[in-house]
């Protein structure tokens, strides 16, 4: 009987049943529309889903991956005020974004940052 339980557990894991494949159901007022970085789930990694995150579509990992990324200014020379989640201090902090590249830990407002990273912390537990 124990073997049978382990067998079914392995099947669930290999089929990705434990992966949370749900987008946050939050809507935000945007300063401007951002370019979509994905259009469907197949544009994303296996453990991610293409979601409307804040003001544009991005690949989303419900287990907090984007909120653990370091702050990245990006390689362009614009000066856009943005927010990133500092997983060490567990706070959203303002930074100057260059306007291109960087990573997904980049939000138009403190409210969007707090809401999305709080939702990720609740799925993962504190990180």
GROMACS .gro file of C-alpha atoms in nm:
model
  127
    1UNK     CA    1   0.000   0.000   0.000
    2UNK     CA    2   0.286   0.237   0.084
    3UNK     CA    3   0.443   0.171  -0.258
    4UNK     CA    4   0.114   0.257  -0.427
    5UNK     CA    5   0.099   0.594  -0.246
    6UNK     CA    6   0.457   0.678  -0.348
    7UNK     CA    7   0.379   0.573  -0.706
    8UNK     CA    8   0.080   0.811  -0.729
    9UNK     CA    9   0.283   1.091  -0.570
   10UNK     CA   10   0.552   1.049  -0.838
   11UNK     CA   11   0.289   1.061  -1.111
   12UNK     CA   12   0.145   1.385  -0.971
   13UNK     CA   13   0.489   1.544  -0.951
   14UNK     CA   14   0.590   1.446  -1.304
   15UNK     CA   15   0.260   1.574  -1.445
   16UNK     CA   16   0.308   1.908  -1.274
   17UNK     CA   17  -0.004   1.885  -1.058
   18UNK     CA   18   0.174   2.059  -0.771
   19UNK     CA   19   0.265   2.356  -0.987
   20UNK     CA   20   0.037   2.649  -0.925
   21UNK     CA   21  -0.077   2.755  -1.271
   22UNK     CA   22  -0.299   3.048  -1.180
   23UNK     CA   23  -0.253   3.417  -1.248
   24UNK     CA   24  -0.310   3.674  -0.973
   25UNK     CA   25  -0.662   3.813  -1.001
   26UNK     CA   26  -0.553   4.169  -0.922
   27UNK     CA   27  -0.618   4.464  -1.153
   28UNK     CA   28  -0.428   4.790  -1.123
   29UNK     CA   29  -0.449   5.146  -1.248
   30UNK     CA   30  -0.148   5.191  -1.475
   31UNK     CA   31   0.050   5.504  -1.550
   32UNK     CA   32   0.111   5.363  -1.899
   33UNK     CA   33   0.064   5.032  -2.082
   34UNK     CA   34   0.380   4.822  -2.093
   35UNK     CA   35   0.489   4.597  -2.377
   36UNK     CA   36   0.377   4.238  -2.331
   37UNK     CA   37   0.671   4.004  -2.272
   38UNK     CA   38   0.459   3.698  -2.351
   39UNK     CA   39   0.130   3.628  -2.524
   40UNK     CA   40   0.051   3.273  -2.410
   41UNK     CA   41   0.174   3.017  -2.157
   42UNK     CA   42   0.394   2.842  -2.414
   43UNK     CA   43   0.611   3.157  -2.427
   44UNK     CA   44   0.709   3.090  -2.063
   45UNK     CA   45   0.913   2.831  -1.875
   46UNK     CA   46   0.740   2.512  -1.753
   47UNK     CA   47   0.676   2.648  -1.404
   48UNK     CA   48   0.541   2.983  -1.528
   49UNK     CA   49   0.220   3.117  -1.675
   50UNK     CA   50   0.170   3.420  -1.904
   51UNK     CA   51  -0.027   3.666  -1.688
   52UNK     CA   52  -0.131   4.029  -1.688
   53UNK     CA   53   0.102   4.154  -1.413
   54UNK     CA   54   0.043   4.512  -1.332
   55UNK     CA   55   0.041   4.687  -1.669
   56UNK     CA   56   0.157   4.427  -1.922
   57UNK     CA   57   0.178   4.052  -1.973
   58UNK     CA   58   0.480   3.877  -1.818
   59UNK     CA   59   0.577   3.522  -1.735
   60UNK     CA   60   0.470   3.464  -1.375
   61UNK     CA   61   0.596   3.207  -1.129
   62UNK     CA   62   0.346   3.187  -0.842
   63UNK     CA   63   0.619   3.062  -0.610
   64UNK     CA   64   0.780   3.402  -0.574
   65UNK     CA   65   1.065   3.379  -0.826
   66UNK     CA   66   1.021   3.733  -0.962
   67UNK     CA   67   1.014   3.881  -0.612
   68UNK     CA   68   1.347   3.714  -0.530
   69UNK     CA   69   1.528   3.863  -0.830
   70UNK     CA   70   1.782   4.141  -0.766
   71UNK     CA   71   1.710   4.498  -0.870
   72UNK     CA   72   1.825   4.556  -1.229
   73UNK     CA   73   1.842   4.906  -1.375
   74UNK     CA   74   1.847   4.778  -1.735
   75UNK     CA   75   2.088   4.882  -2.007
   76UNK     CA   76   1.907   5.182  -2.161
   77UNK     CA   77   1.953   5.542  -2.051
   78UNK     CA   78   1.601   5.655  -1.963
   79UNK     CA   79   1.519   5.754  -1.605
   80UNK     CA   80   1.192   5.591  -1.504
   81UNK     CA   81   1.102   5.563  -1.138
   82UNK     CA   82   1.000   5.206  -1.061
   83UNK     CA   83   0.966   4.975  -0.762
   84UNK     CA   84   1.138   4.644  -0.687
   85UNK     CA   85   1.082   4.395  -0.405
   86UNK     CA   86   1.380   4.352  -0.173
   87UNK     CA   87   1.337   3.997  -0.038
   88UNK     CA   88   1.600   4.060   0.232
   89UNK     CA   89   1.416   4.353   0.391
   90UNK     CA   90   1.073   4.232   0.270
   91UNK     CA   91   0.992   4.580   0.140
   92UNK     CA   92   0.924   4.742  -0.196
   93UNK     CA   93   1.189   5.003  -0.279
   94UNK     CA   94   1.205   5.275  -0.542
   95UNK     CA   95   1.477   5.267  -0.810
   96UNK     CA   96   1.555   5.432  -1.142
   97UNK     CA   97   1.492   5.199  -1.437
   98UNK     CA   98   1.674   5.260  -1.766
   99UNK     CA   99   1.371   5.167  -1.977
  100UNK     CA  100   1.470   4.832  -2.129
  101UNK     CA  101   1.584   4.486  -2.030
  102UNK     CA  102   1.627   4.433  -1.656
  103UNK     CA  103   1.405   4.163  -1.504
  104UNK     CA  104   1.048   4.104  -1.382
  105UNK     CA  105   1.116   4.244  -1.034
  106UNK     CA  106   1.015   4.583  -1.173
  107UNK     CA  107   0.679   4.743  -1.097
  108UNK     CA  108   0.516   5.076  -1.194
  109UNK     CA  109   0.395   5.146  -0.841
  110UNK     CA  110   0.460   5.051  -0.482
  111UNK     CA  111   0.103   4.917  -0.462
  112UNK     CA  112   0.157   4.674  -0.752
  113UNK     CA  113   0.489   4.561  -0.600
  114UNK     CA  114   0.339   4.504  -0.255
  115UNK     CA  115   0.030   4.327  -0.387
  116UNK     CA  116   0.206   4.085  -0.623
  117UNK     CA  117   0.496   4.004  -0.391
  118UNK     CA  118   0.264   3.965  -0.092
  119UNK     CA  119   0.059   3.714  -0.293
  120UNK     CA  120   0.378   3.523  -0.378
  121UNK     CA  121   0.487   3.519  -0.011
  122UNK     CA  122   0.149   3.374   0.088
  123UNK     CA  123   0.190   3.088  -0.161
  124UNK     CA  124   0.550   3.015  -0.055
  125UNK     CA  125   0.539   3.112   0.309
  126UNK     CA  126   0.780   3.384   0.414
  127UNK     CA  127   1.089   3.415   0.189
   0.00000   0.00000   0.00000
